Amino acid sequence: MSKRIKGMAVALSFVLLAAVFAAGCGQQNTVRRSDKIKVGVTIYDQYDTFLSQYMECFTKELEADEEVEVVVYNASQSQQTQNSQVKKMIEDGCDILCVNLVDRTDPTTVIDAAKKADVPIVFFNRELVEGDIGRWNKLFYVGADAAQSGILEGELAASTCLSDKTIDRNGDGKIQYIVLEGEAGHQDAIVRTEYSVDTLVQKGVEVDKLGYAIANWNRAQAQTKVAQFIENYHDSIELIMSNNDDMALGAIDAYEAAGMIKSEWPAIFGIDGTTVGLEAVRDDKMTGTVYNDKEGQAHALYRLTTTIARGGSIEELSDEFEVTDGKYIRLDYEKITATNINKYLKVK
Ligand code: GAL
Ligand code: CA
């Protein structure tokens, strides 16, 4: 992680230096700044594993494009900080903004500032509510369908529970499970929790919920919460459904720290397919995960951002992506288990 952040910081300072250099050359500069698109990006938390991998893909695409200049800000989980960053990026002449909202229910300041300055925004990963995205025709969203990720996770868990009778360790015909939830109020946390368990039940698995914990997408927080569950339930937890890979990995950390042997572990499922998540599937610690296509989303974000900044429209991209309501591009999730893990480890 620190290497990635360092990489991002180095890339960023390169761009900033380039911008300073261009400005310093003033009118003698043969490269006209106005030929370039200036993209301003702000992300909710640079320590989020999935997002930092996503940003790596996105900045790589932007940096390979000589017609683009980019600045990246980290909002460190503060909406107020992000509001100031948006104002600063607009003042600094950004042609378009890519915003990963801190608080998806509170985009008013960001939208008002952009609208006033006529700077379009492509929101990504943290989806704002429909009423807000409808407030201006230059607001867009790139992401994925949260319900689909929940359904796929539920299907993975159901097929494991139905085909492997050893999962029901106490043999009572029911699967004792816990859910690890991301942030309260995040569309992916709410929807994944609901759809994953509903799908499991619809597929014919009888379940018995032992509890849930909110761990904010975070590995260390999940480890602490699962350690508490292990103290209360020891080896009676048969299944853990996690809203993302990092929290699933926190659960694995807790089982390892408790010194429990693998046959006492539950089946553990995640969502994301981050590098560490994929490795846990490869190493048979996580039973399965759902691919949250960061490469695809980063590419869609790049294509949409540069198209809109050049005065084009989202419809121009409808051959490449599924465009909904003239505002949304959503990429598909995919199931990952031991049987297809190599494709993801190699290709992605
Ligand atoms: C989700 C992802 C989580 C976390 C979150 C941040 O899509 O699965 O791991 O990165 O976005 O908004
Ligand atoms: Ca059982």
Coordinates of C-alpha atoms in Angstrom, one line a residue, residues 49-346:
T49 CA -7.4 -0.9 -0.7
F50 CA -9.8 -1.3 -3.6
L51 CA -9.8 2.4 -4.4
S52 CA -6.1 2.8 -4.3
Q53 CA -5.8 0.0 -6.8
Y54 CA -8.6 1.6 -8.9
M55 CA -6.7 5.0 -8.8
E56 CA -3.5 3.3 -9.9
C57 CA -5.4 2.0 -13.1
F58 CA -7.0 5.4 -13.6
T59 CA -3.9 7.6 -13.2
K60 CA -2.0 5.2 -15.5
E61 CA -4.5 5.8 -18.3
L62 CA -4.5 9.6 -17.7
E63 CA -0.8 9.8 -17.6
A64 CA -0.4 7.9 -20.8
D65 CA -2.5 10.5 -22.6
E66 CA -0.4 13.5 -23.6
E67 CA -3.4 15.7 -24.0
V68 CA -4.3 15.4 -20.3
E69 CA -3.0 17.0 -17.1
V70 CA -4.2 15.6 -13.8
V71 CA -4.3 16.6 -10.1
V72 CA -5.3 14.1 -7.5
Y73 CA -6.5 15.0 -4.0
N74 CA -7.3 12.8 -1.0
A75 CA -10.2 13.9 1.1
S76 CA -9.1 11.8 4.2
Q77 CA -12.8 10.9 4.9
S78 CA -13.9 14.6 5.4
Q79 CA -16.6 16.0 3.2
Q80 CA -15.6 19.5 4.3
T81 CA -12.1 18.9 3.1
Q82 CA -13.4 17.5 -0.2
N83 CA -15.7 20.6 -0.6
S84 CA -12.6 22.8 -0.4
Q85 CA -10.7 20.6 -2.8
V86 CA -13.4 21.0 -5.3
K87 CA -13.4 24.7 -5.0
K88 CA -9.6 24.8 -5.3
M89 CA -9.7 22.6 -8.4
I90 CA -12.3 24.8 -10.1
E91 CA -10.2 28.0 -9.2
D92 CA -7.1 26.2 -10.6
G93 CA -8.9 25.9 -14.0
C94 CA -9.8 22.2 -14.1
D95 CA -12.0 21.5 -17.1
I96 CA -13.7 18.6 -15.5
L97 CA -13.8 16.9 -12.0
C98 CA -13.9 13.2 -11.0
V99 CA -15.4 13.0 -7.5
N100 CA -15.4 10.0 -5.2
L101 CA -17.8 11.5 -2.7
V102 CA -17.0 11.2 1.0
D103 CA -20.6 11.5 2.0
R104 CA -22.8 10.3 -0.9
T105 CA -25.9 11.9 0.7
D106 CA -24.2 15.4 0.9
P107 CA -23.1 16.4 -2.6
T108 CA -24.8 19.9 -2.5
T109 CA -21.8 22.1 -2.1
V110 CA -19.8 20.2 -4.7
I111 CA -22.6 20.3 -7.2
D112 CA -23.4 24.0 -6.6
A113 CA -19.8 25.0 -7.0
A114 CA -19.4 23.0 -10.3
K115 CA -22.6 24.2 -11.8
K116 CA -21.8 27.8 -11.0
A117 CA -18.5 27.5 -12.8
D118 CA -19.9 25.3 -15.5
V119 CA -17.4 22.5 -14.8
P120 CA -18.9 19.0 -15.3
I121 CA -18.5 16.2 -12.7
V122 CA -18.1 12.5 -13.2
F123 CA -18.8 10.9 -9.8
F124 CA -17.4 7.4 -9.3
N125 CA -17.6 4.4 -6.9
R126 CA -19.7 6.1 -4.3
E127 CA -23.1 6.6 -5.9
L128 CA -25.1 9.7 -5.1
V129 CA -28.9 9.5 -5.0
E130 CA -31.0 10.0 -8.1
G131 CA -32.5 13.3 -7.0
D132 CA -29.0 14.8 -6.7
I133 CA -27.5 13.5 -10.0
G134 CA -30.6 14.8 -11.7
R135 CA -29.9 18.4 -10.6
W136 CA -27.8 19.2 -13.6
N137 CA -27.3 17.7 -17.1
K138 CA -23.5 17.7 -16.6
L139 CA -23.4 15.3 -13.8
F140 CA -22.5 11.6 -14.5
Y141 CA -21.7 8.4 -12.6
V142 CA -19.3 5.5 -13.3
G143 CA -19.6 2.5 -11.1
A144 CA -21.2 -1.0 -10.9
D145 CA -24.5 -2.5 -10.0
A146 CA -24.4 -3.1 -6.2
A147 CA -27.4 -5.5 -6.4
Q148 CA -25.5 -7.7 -8.9
S149 CA -22.5 -8.0 -6.6
G150 CA -24.8 -9.1 -3.7
I151 CA -26.6 -11.7 -5.9
L152 CA -23.3 -13.1 -7.2
E153 CA -21.9 -13.4 -3.7
G154 CA -25.1 -15.1 -2.5
E155 CA -24.9 -17.5 -5.5
L156 CA -21.3 -18.4 -4.7
A157 CA -22.1 -19.0 -1.0
A158 CA -25.2 -21.0 -1.9
S159 CA -23.4 -23.4 -4.3
T160 CA -20.7 -24.0 -1.7
C161 CA -23.2 -24.7 1.1
L162 CA -25.4 -26.9 -1.1
S163 CA -22.5 -28.9 -2.5
D164 CA -20.2 -29.2 0.5
K165 CA -22.0 -30.7 3.5
T166 CA -19.1 -30.2 5.8
I167 CA -19.9 -26.5 5.9
D168 CA -22.8 -27.4 8.2
R169 CA -20.3 -28.4 10.9
N170 CA -22.9 -29.1 13.6
G171 CA -25.1 -30.9 11.2
D172 CA -28.3 -29.1 12.2
G173 CA -29.4 -28.5 8.6
K174 CA -28.9 -24.7 9.0
I175 CA -25.9 -22.5 8.2
Q176 CA -24.9 -20.3 11.1
Y177 CA -23.6 -17.1 9.5
I178 CA -22.4 -13.6 10.2
V179 CA -22.3 -10.6 7.9
L180 CA -19.5 -8.0 7.7
E181 CA -20.8 -4.7 6.5
G182 CA -19.1 -1.8 4.9
E183 CA -19.9 1.8 5.9
A184 CA -23.4 2.6 7.2
G185 CA -25.2 4.4 4.4
H186 CA -23.0 3.3 1.5
Q187 CA -25.0 2.0 -1.4
D188 CA -22.7 -1.0 -1.8
A189 CA -23.0 -2.0 1.9
I190 CA -26.7 -1.7 2.1
V191 CA -27.5 -3.4 -1.1
R192 CA -24.8 -6.1 -0.9
T193 CA -25.9 -7.2 2.6
E194 CA -29.6 -7.4 1.5
Y195 CA -29.1 -9.2 -1.8
S196 CA -26.3 -11.6 -0.7
V197 CA -28.4 -13.1 2.1
D198 CA -31.7 -13.0 0.1
T199 CA -30.0 -14.9 -2.7
L200 CA -28.6 -17.5 -0.3
V201 CA -32.1 -18.2 1.1
Q202 CA -33.8 -18.2 -2.3
K203 CA -31.3 -20.8 -3.5
G204 CA -32.6 -23.1 -0.8
V205 CA -30.0 -22.7 2.0
E206 CA -31.5 -22.6 5.5
V207 CA -29.8 -20.0 7.5
D208 CA -29.4 -18.9 11.1
K209 CA -28.0 -15.4 11.6
L210 CA -25.6 -15.2 14.5
G211 CA -24.9 -11.5 14.0
Y212 CA -23.4 -8.7 11.9
A213 CA -20.8 -6.1 12.4
I214 CA -20.0 -2.8 10.6
A215 CA -16.3 -2.6 9.9
N216 CA -16.2 0.3 7.3
W217 CA -14.5 -1.7 4.5
N218 CA -11.5 -2.0 6.9
R219 CA -9.4 -5.1 7.5
A220 CA -8.2 -4.2 11.0
Q221 CA -11.7 -3.2 12.2
A222 CA -13.1 -6.5 10.8
Q223 CA -10.4 -8.5 12.6
T224 CA -11.3 -6.9 15.9
K225 CA -15.0 -7.6 15.4
V226 CA -14.5 -11.2 14.2
A227 CA -12.2 -11.9 17.2
Q228 CA -15.1 -10.9 19.4
F229 CA -17.5 -13.3 17.5
I230 CA -14.9 -16.1 17.8
E231 CA -14.8 -15.5 21.6
N232 CA -18.6 -15.8 21.8
Y233 CA -19.1 -18.6 19.3
H234 CA -15.8 -20.4 19.0
D235 CA -16.1 -22.8 16.0
S236 CA -19.9 -22.5 15.5
I237 CA -19.7 -19.9 12.8
E238 CA -20.1 -21.8 9.5
L239 CA -20.2 -18.9 7.0
I240 CA -19.0 -15.3 6.8
M241 CA -20.4 -13.1 4.1
S242 CA -18.4 -9.9 3.8
N243 CA -19.3 -6.8 1.8
N244 CA -15.7 -6.6 0.6
D245 CA -12.4 -8.5 0.5
D246 CA -10.5 -6.4 3.0
M247 CA -13.0 -7.2 5.7
A248 CA -13.0 -10.9 4.7
L249 CA -9.2 -10.8 5.1
G250 CA -9.7 -9.2 8.6
A251 CA -11.9 -12.3 9.4
I252 CA -9.1 -14.6 8.2
D253 CA -6.6 -12.6 10.3
A254 CA -8.8 -13.2 13.3
Y255 CA -9.0 -17.0 12.8
E256 CA -5.3 -17.2 12.3
A257 CA -4.6 -15.0 15.4
A258 CA -6.9 -17.2 17.4
G259 CA -4.8 -20.2 16.4
M260 CA -7.8 -22.1 15.0
I261 CA -7.1 -24.8 12.5
K262 CA -8.6 -24.6 9.0
S263 CA -11.3 -27.2 9.6
E264 CA -12.7 -24.9 12.4
W265 CA -13.0 -21.9 10.0
P266 CA -16.2 -20.9 8.3
A267 CA -16.4 -20.6 4.6
I268 CA -15.5 -16.9 3.9
F269 CA -16.7 -14.8 0.9
G270 CA -15.7 -11.3 -0.2
I271 CA -16.3 -8.9 -3.0
D272 CA -13.6 -6.9 -5.0
G273 CA -10.9 -9.2 -6.2
T274 CA -8.1 -6.9 -4.9
T275 CA -4.6 -8.4 -5.3
V276 CA -4.6 -9.5 -1.6
G277 CA -8.2 -10.8 -2.0
L278 CA -7.2 -12.9 -5.1
E279 CA -4.2 -14.3 -3.3
A280 CA -6.4 -15.4 -0.4
V281 CA -8.7 -17.3 -2.8
R282 CA -5.6 -18.8 -4.5
D283 CA -4.3 -19.9 -1.0
D284 CA -7.7 -21.4 -0.2
K285 CA -8.3 -19.1 2.8
M286 CA -11.2 -17.3 1.1
T287 CA -13.7 -19.6 -0.6
G288 CA -14.7 -17.0 -3.2
T289 CA -15.0 -13.4 -4.2
V290 CA -16.8 -11.2 -6.7
Y291 CA -14.7 -9.2 -9.2
N292 CA -15.3 -5.5 -8.9
D293 CA -13.8 -4.5 -12.2
K294 CA -11.4 -1.7 -11.3
E295 CA -9.7 -1.8 -14.7
G296 CA -13.0 -1.6 -16.5
Q297 CA -14.3 1.2 -14.3
A298 CA -11.1 3.1 -14.5
H299 CA -11.1 2.9 -18.3
A300 CA -14.8 4.0 -18.4
L301 CA -14.0 6.9 -16.1
Y302 CA -11.1 7.9 -18.3
R303 CA -13.2 7.6 -21.5
L304 CA -16.2 9.5 -20.1
T305 CA -14.1 12.2 -18.5
T306 CA -12.0 13.0 -21.6
T307 CA -15.1 12.8 -23.9
I308 CA -17.2 15.2 -21.8
A309 CA -14.2 17.6 -21.3
R310 CA -13.8 17.8 -25.0
G311 CA -17.4 18.8 -25.4
G312 CA -18.6 15.3 -26.4
S313 CA -21.6 13.4 -25.0
I314 CA -22.0 10.2 -23.0
E315 CA -24.0 8.7 -25.9
E316 CA -20.9 8.7 -28.0
L317 CA -19.7 5.9 -25.7
S318 CA -22.7 3.7 -26.0
D319 CA -20.9 1.3 -28.4
E320 CA -18.2 0.7 -25.8
F321 CA -20.3 0.8 -22.5
E322 CA -23.8 0.3 -21.4
V323 CA -25.1 3.9 -20.9
T324 CA -28.2 4.3 -18.8
D325 CA -30.4 7.4 -18.6
G326 CA -27.8 9.6 -20.3
K327 CA -25.9 9.7 -17.0
Y328 CA -24.7 6.3 -15.8
I329 CA -22.0 3.8 -16.9
R330 CA -22.0 0.6 -14.9
L331 CA -19.6 -2.3 -15.3
D332 CA -20.5 -6.0 -14.6
Y333 CA -19.2 -7.9 -11.6
E334 CA -17.9 -11.5 -12.0
K335 CA -17.7 -14.6 -9.8
I336 CA -14.3 -15.8 -8.7
T337 CA -13.5 -19.1 -7.1
A338 CA -10.5 -21.5 -7.1
T339 CA -11.6 -22.8 -10.5
N340 CA -11.1 -19.5 -12.4
I341 CA -8.7 -17.7 -10.1
N342 CA -5.7 -18.0 -12.4
K343 CA -7.4 -15.9 -15.1
Y344 CA -7.7 -13.1 -12.6
L345 CA -4.2 -13.5 -11.1
K346 CA -2.6 -13.4 -14.6

